[in-house]
Structures are given as structure tokens and as C-alpha cells.
Coordinates of C-alpha atoms in Angstrom, one line a residue:
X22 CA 84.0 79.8 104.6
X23 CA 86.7 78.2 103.3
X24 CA 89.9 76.4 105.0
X25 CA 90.6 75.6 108.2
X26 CA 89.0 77.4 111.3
X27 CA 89.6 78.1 114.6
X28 CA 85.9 78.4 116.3
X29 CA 85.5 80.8 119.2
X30 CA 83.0 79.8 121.3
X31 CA 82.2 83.0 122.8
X32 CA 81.6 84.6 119.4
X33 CA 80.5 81.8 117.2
X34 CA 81.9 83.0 114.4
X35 CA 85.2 80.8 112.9
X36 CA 88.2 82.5 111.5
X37 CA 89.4 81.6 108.0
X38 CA 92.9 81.7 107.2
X39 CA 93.2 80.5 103.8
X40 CA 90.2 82.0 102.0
X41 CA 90.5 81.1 98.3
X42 CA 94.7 80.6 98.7
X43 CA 97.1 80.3 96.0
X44 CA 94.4 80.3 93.2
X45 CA 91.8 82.8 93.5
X46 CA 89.0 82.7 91.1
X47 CA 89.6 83.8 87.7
X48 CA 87.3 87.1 87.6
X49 CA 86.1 88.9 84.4
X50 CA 84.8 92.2 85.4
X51 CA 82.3 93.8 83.1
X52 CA 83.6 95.6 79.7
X53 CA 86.7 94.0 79.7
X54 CA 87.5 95.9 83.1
X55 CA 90.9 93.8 85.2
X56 CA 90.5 96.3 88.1
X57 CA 87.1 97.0 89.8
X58 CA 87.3 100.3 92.1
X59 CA 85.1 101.3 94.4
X60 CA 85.4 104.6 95.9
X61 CA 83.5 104.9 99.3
X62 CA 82.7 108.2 100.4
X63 CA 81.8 108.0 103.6
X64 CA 79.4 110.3 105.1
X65 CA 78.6 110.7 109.0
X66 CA 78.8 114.1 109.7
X67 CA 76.4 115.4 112.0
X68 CA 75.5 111.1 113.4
X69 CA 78.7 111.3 115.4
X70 CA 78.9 111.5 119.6
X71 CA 78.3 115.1 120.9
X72 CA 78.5 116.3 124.2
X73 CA 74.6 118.1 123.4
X74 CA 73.3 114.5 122.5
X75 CA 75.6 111.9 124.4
X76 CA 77.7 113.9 127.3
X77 CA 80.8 113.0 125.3
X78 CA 82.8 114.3 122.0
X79 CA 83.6 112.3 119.3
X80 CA 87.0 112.3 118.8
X81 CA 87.4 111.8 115.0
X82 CA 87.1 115.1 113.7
X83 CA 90.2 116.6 112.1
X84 CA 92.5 115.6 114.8
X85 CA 92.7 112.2 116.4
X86 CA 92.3 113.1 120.2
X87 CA 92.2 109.8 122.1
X88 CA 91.2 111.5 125.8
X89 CA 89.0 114.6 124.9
X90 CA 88.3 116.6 128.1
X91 CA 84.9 116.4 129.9
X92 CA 83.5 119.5 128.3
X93 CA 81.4 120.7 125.2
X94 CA 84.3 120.3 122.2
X95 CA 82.9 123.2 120.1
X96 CA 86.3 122.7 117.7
X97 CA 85.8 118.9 116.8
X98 CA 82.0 120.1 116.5
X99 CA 83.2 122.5 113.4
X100 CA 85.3 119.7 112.2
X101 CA 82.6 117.7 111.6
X102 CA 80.4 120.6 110.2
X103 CA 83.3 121.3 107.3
X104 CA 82.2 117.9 106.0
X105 CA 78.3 118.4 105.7
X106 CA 78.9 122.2 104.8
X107 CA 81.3 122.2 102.4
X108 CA 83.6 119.1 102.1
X109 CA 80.8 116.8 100.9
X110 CA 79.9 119.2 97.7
X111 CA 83.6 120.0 96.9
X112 CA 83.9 115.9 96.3
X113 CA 80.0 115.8 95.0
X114 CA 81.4 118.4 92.4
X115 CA 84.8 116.4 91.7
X116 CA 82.6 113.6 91.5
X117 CA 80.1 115.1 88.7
X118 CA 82.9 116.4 86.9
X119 CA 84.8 113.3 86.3
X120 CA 81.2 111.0 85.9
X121 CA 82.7 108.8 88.3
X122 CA 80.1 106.5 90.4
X123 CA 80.9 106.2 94.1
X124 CA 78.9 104.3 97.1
X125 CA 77.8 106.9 99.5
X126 CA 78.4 105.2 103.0
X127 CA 76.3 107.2 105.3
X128 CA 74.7 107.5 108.5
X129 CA 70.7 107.5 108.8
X130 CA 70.6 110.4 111.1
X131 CA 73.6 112.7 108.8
X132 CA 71.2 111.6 105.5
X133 CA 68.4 113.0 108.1
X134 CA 70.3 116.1 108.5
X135 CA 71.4 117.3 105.2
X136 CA 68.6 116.5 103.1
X137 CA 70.7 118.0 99.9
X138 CA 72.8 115.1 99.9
X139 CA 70.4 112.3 99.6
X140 CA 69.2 114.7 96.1
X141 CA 72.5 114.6 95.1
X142 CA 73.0 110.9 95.8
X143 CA 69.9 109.6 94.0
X144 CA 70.2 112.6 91.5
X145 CA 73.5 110.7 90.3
X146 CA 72.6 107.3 91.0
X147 CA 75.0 106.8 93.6
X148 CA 74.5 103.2 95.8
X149 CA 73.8 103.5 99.3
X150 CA 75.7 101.2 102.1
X151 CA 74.0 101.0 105.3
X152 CA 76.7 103.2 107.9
X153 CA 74.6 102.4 110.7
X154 CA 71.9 104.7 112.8
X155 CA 74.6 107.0 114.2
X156 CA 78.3 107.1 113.7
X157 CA 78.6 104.7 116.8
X158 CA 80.8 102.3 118.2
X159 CA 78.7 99.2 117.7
X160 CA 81.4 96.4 119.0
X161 CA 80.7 98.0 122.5
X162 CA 76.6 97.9 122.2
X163 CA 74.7 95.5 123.5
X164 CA 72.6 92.8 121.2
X165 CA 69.1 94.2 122.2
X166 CA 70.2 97.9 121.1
X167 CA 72.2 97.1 118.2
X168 CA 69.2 95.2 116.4
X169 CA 67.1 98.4 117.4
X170 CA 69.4 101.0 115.7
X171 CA 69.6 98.6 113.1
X172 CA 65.9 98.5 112.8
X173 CA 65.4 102.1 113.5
X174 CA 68.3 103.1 110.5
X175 CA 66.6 101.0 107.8
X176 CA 63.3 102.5 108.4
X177 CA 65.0 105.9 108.5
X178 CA 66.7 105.0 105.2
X179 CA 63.5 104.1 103.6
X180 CA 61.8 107.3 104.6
X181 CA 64.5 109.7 103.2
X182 CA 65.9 108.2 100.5
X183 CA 62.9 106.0 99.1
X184 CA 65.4 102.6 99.3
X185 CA 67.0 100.4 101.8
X186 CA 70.5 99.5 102.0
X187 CA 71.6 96.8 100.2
X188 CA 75.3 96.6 102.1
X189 CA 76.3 96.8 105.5
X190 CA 79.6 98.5 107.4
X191 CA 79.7 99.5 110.7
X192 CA 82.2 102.0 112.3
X193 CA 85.8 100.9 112.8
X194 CA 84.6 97.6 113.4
X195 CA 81.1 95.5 114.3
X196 CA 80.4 93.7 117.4
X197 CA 80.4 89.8 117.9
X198 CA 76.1 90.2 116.8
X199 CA 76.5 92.2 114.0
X200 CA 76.8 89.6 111.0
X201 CA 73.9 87.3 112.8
X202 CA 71.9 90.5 113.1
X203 CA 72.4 91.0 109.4
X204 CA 71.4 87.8 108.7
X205 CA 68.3 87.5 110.7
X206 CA 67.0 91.3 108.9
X207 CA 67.3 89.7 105.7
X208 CA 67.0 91.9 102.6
X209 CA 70.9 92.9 102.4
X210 CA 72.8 91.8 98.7
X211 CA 76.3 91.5 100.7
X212 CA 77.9 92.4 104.0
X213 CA 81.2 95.1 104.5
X214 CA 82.8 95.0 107.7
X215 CA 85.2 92.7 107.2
X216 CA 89.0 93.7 105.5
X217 CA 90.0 90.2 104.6
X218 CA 90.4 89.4 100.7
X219 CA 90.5 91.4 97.9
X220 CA 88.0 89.8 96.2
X221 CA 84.2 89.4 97.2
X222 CA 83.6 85.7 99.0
X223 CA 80.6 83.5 100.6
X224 CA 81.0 82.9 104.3
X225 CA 78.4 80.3 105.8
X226 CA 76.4 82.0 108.7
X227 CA 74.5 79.6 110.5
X228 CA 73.8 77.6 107.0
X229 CA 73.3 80.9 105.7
X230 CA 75.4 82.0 103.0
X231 CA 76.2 85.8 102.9
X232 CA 78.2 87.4 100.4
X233 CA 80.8 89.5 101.8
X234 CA 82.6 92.1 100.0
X235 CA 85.4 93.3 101.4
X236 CA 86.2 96.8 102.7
X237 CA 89.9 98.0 103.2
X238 CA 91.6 100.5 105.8
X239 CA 94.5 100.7 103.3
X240 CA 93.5 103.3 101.0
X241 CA 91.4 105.3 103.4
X242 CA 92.2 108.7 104.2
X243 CA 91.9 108.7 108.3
X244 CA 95.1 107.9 107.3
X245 CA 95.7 112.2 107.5
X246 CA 95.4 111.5 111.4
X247 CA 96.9 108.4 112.3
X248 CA 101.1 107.8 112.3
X249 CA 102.5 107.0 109.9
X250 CA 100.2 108.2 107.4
X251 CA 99.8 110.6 104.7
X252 CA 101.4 113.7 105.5
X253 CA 100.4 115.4 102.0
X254 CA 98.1 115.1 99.2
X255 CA 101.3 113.1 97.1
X256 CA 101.3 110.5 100.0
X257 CA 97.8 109.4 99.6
X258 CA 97.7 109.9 95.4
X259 CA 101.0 108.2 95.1
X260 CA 99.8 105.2 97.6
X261 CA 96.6 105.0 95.7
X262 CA 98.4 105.3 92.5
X263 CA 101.0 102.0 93.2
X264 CA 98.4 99.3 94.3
X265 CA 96.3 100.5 91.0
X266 CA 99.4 100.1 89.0
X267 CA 100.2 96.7 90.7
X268 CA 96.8 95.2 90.8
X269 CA 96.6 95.7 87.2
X270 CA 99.9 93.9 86.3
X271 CA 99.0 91.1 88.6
X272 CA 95.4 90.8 86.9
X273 CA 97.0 89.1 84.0
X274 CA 98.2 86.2 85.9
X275 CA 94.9 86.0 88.7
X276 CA 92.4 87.8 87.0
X277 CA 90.0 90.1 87.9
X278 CA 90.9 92.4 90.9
X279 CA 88.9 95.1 93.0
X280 CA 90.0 97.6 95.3
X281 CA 88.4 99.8 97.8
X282 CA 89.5 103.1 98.1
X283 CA 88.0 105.4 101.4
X284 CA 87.5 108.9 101.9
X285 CA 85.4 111.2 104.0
X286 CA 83.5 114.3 103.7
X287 CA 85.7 116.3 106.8
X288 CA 88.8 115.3 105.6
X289 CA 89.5 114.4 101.6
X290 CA 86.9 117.7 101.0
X291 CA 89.4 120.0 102.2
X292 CA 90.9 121.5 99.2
X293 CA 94.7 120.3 99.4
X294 CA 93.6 117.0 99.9
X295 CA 91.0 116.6 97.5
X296 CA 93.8 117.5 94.8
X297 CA 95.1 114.5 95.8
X298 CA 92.2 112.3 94.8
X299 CA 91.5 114.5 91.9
X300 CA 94.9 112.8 90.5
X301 CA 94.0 109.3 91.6
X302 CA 90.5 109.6 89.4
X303 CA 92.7 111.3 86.4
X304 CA 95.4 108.4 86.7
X305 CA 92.2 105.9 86.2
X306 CA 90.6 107.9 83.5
X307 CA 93.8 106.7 81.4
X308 CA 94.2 103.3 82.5
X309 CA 92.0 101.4 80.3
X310 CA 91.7 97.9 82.7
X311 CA 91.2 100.3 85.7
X312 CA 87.7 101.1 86.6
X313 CA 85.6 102.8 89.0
X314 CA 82.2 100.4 89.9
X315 CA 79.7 100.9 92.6
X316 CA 79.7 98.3 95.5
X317 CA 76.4 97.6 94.4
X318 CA 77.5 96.3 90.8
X319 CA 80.6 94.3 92.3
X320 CA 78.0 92.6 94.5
X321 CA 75.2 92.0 91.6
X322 CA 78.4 90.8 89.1
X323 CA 79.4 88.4 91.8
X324 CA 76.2 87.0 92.5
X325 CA 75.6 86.6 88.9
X326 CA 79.2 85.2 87.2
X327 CA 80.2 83.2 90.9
X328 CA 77.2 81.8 92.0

């Protein structure tokens, strides 16, 4: 990394608060593109906690409930079920209809349970990112059974969809090991967890460098469930619609920009809402310097123009 660090010697990984400062690098995106989007659709449904598999509920589904009561949550259950039944093909179909690429951030064991989606993903060409083995909360696992779920998911991968994952995000956030267990797989292009820049950087692991490309919690639609967040469709097309707008102005004095824009299965493929990101993908259809890039090809242009 970059700048000055404070090293934590419990995690042994410094912080960087400068990054690439008052002059980023001057980034020309393919086609003439000044703004790279990537649309993450995020899919876990059927990977997360369940009181059958774990003796606890997730509580993520389409309320946020922080203290769910010890008992089988058949509601949250159906929450989650929206997004593998019918959520994921109204955005696979809003998707298609627009020609618009997307990376598909899923869970091995949701891929493993709706085998439809993984022929729709490679049916499209849609990039995977590795969403971990289950829709778990790996900053609370031990080493030892994070590397195996790590292990276990890329073998899954492989089996279904015929590839590995060439990125890497965990849920919410990773633990302390995550980025050294990346590392020490080998066979990933870049690495996701991290919300830091909003361009893709190098960090030095160990005298390893790893290309990191950024993810963002900004444009992400578990903004429905959190306050203050979107409370309509407008909210989240009109937010999405102003950094667009603004990144593409300030391209002409930086350069190149990318943005990550989030959204889920359960929650942006309920009708009202997808309306929402039906507008954002119409108001980038007519902006000329705006355009929507797998995180895949962000990763492949860096590693090729900013070696």
C-alpha cells in the first residue's frame, strides 16, 4: 500500500490513509468509457443461517430483526425464498432485456440450490465473485474453518458452474485471515472486501501484491432496511442517479472513474423496487461516458493498462 500506516499487531495488516491522494491515476476505460459500473447482484438465498441447519435465523431477510426469537422463523425463511423463486428472474429478465452485464456474487451452496441460475449466469456470460461457502459471518470464524469453507466453496464452484472464482467478498465484512487466506489459495485476479477507493489499487500482502477492487455499501439496496435509507424506489434511482451524474463531470478533471452499484435477489426483485433500477439502467443507456463493465473486465483492464 501506499502512504503512511498504522500496523496492528494483532491483525498484521496496516491501514492506508492516503491511498493514491490528491492525484489519482489518470484511467482510460475501454471504448472511450469515463465511468466503469459494475452492478453486483448478489445472490445467497437459500446459503443463509436457518434454524433447520444452524439452530438460529438469519436475520436479513426483508426486515432487519437484530434479536430474532429462539424459534424456527418460517417468515424470514419465505423472505429469502422470494429471492431464489422469483426475485432473481424478475432482475435476470430486466437484465436480458437491457443487455446489460452484471457480476453475480453468490454463495456455493445458493448456486447448489437453484441450479437455473448458474444456466442463466453462464448462458449470459455473467462473471462470478466468490460470496463465500454459505452466507456466513466470516469475521467471527476461526482460521482453521474459514480456509475450509474457503476450500470447500471453490471446489463447489468448480463442480457447478465449470469455473472458479476469480474475485473475492465476504459477507458484511471478512475476518483478520481472510486476505492471507486469499493469498495463500492463489488463483484469484483481485480481491472485494474492502470499500476504500473508488478506483482498483495494489496492496502488498506479505510481498505479495493483490489487486484489490473495491466494493461499496453506498449504492447497495440493504439500504430498504437500514435508517435512514431508501424509503421508495425514487430514493435509491435518484441516489444512484447523482453519483453517476457527478462521477462523470469529475472524470474530466481525474479521469477514469468506476462505481459499484449492489442489489439483491430478496429485495431489488420485488417489483416496486426493481422499477427503481430499471430507471438507473435507462439513465445509463443515454449517457454516453457511463457504462456498465463486469468486475471481471475492470480487474483484467487494470492489470493490463496499470501494471
Amino acid at each position: 500500500m501506499t502512504g503512511e500506516t498504522v500496523l496492528n499487531d494483532t491483525e498484521h495488516q496496516p491501514r492506508d490513509f492516503i491511498g493514491y491522494g490528491p492525484k489519482p491515476p489518470f484511467v482510460r476505460w475501454p471504448n472511450g468509457v469515463k465511468l466503469a459500473i459494475n452492478l453486483v447482484l448478489n445472490y445467497e438465498e437459500g446459503s443463509e443461517y436457518s434454524w433447520l441447519e444452524d439452530g438460529r435465523n438469519d436475520n436479513w431477510g426483508e426486515y432487519n430483526i437484530p434479536n430474532s426469537p429462539p424459534v424456527r422463523d418460517l417468515g424470514t425463511e419465505t423472505h429469502f425464498e422470494y429471492g431464489s423463486r422469483a426475485g432473481v428472474w424478475r432482475l435476470a429478465r430486466l437484465f436480458d432485456r437491457y443487455n446489460v452485464p452484471v457480476t453475480v456474487s453468490a454463495c456455493a451452496v445458493a448456486l447448489e440450490r437453484n441450479p437455473a441460475v448458474i444456466e442463466w449466469m453462464n448462458a449470459r456470460g455473467h462473471d462470478l465473485l466468490g460470496h463465500g461457502l454459505r452466507w456466513s459471518e466470516y469475521s467471527t470464524l476461526d482460521r482453521n474453518e474459514e480456509e475450509r469453507q474457503l476450500h470447500e466453496a471453490i471446489g463447489l464452484y468448480k463442480k457447478l458452474t465449470g469455473r472458479r472464482p476469480l474475485g473475492w467478498n465476504c459477507r458484511s465484512f471478512p475476518s483478520v485471515n481472510t486476505r492471507d487466506l486469499i493469498v495463500k489459495e492463489g488463483g484469484f485476479l483481485y480481491y472485494s472486501d474492502p470499500c476504500n477507493d473508488d478506483l482498483p489499487y495494489y496492496a502488498d500482502h506479505d510481498g505479495t501484491r493483490l489487486l484489490v477492487v473495491p466494493y461499496s455499501k453506498t449504492l447497495n439496496d440493504s439500504r430498504y432496511l437500514i435508517a435512514p435509507g431508501y424509503s421508495n424506489p425514487r430514493d435509491f434511482a435518484e441516489d444512484c442517479r447523482s453519483a453517476i451524474d457527478y462521477m462523470i463531470d469529475e472524470a474530466d478533471e481525474t479521469g477514469g472513474r468506476m462505481l459499484t452499484i449492489g442489489v439483491h435477489a430478496r429485495w431489488m426483485g420485488q417489483p416496486n423496487r426493481a422499477s427503481g433500477l430499471r430507471e438507473v439502467i435507462e439513465h445509463v443507456s443515454n449517457k454516453p461516458a457511463a457504462a456498465f463493465m463486469r468486475r471481471e473486465d475492470i480487474a483484467r483492464h487494470w492489470l493490463e493498462n496499470h501494471e
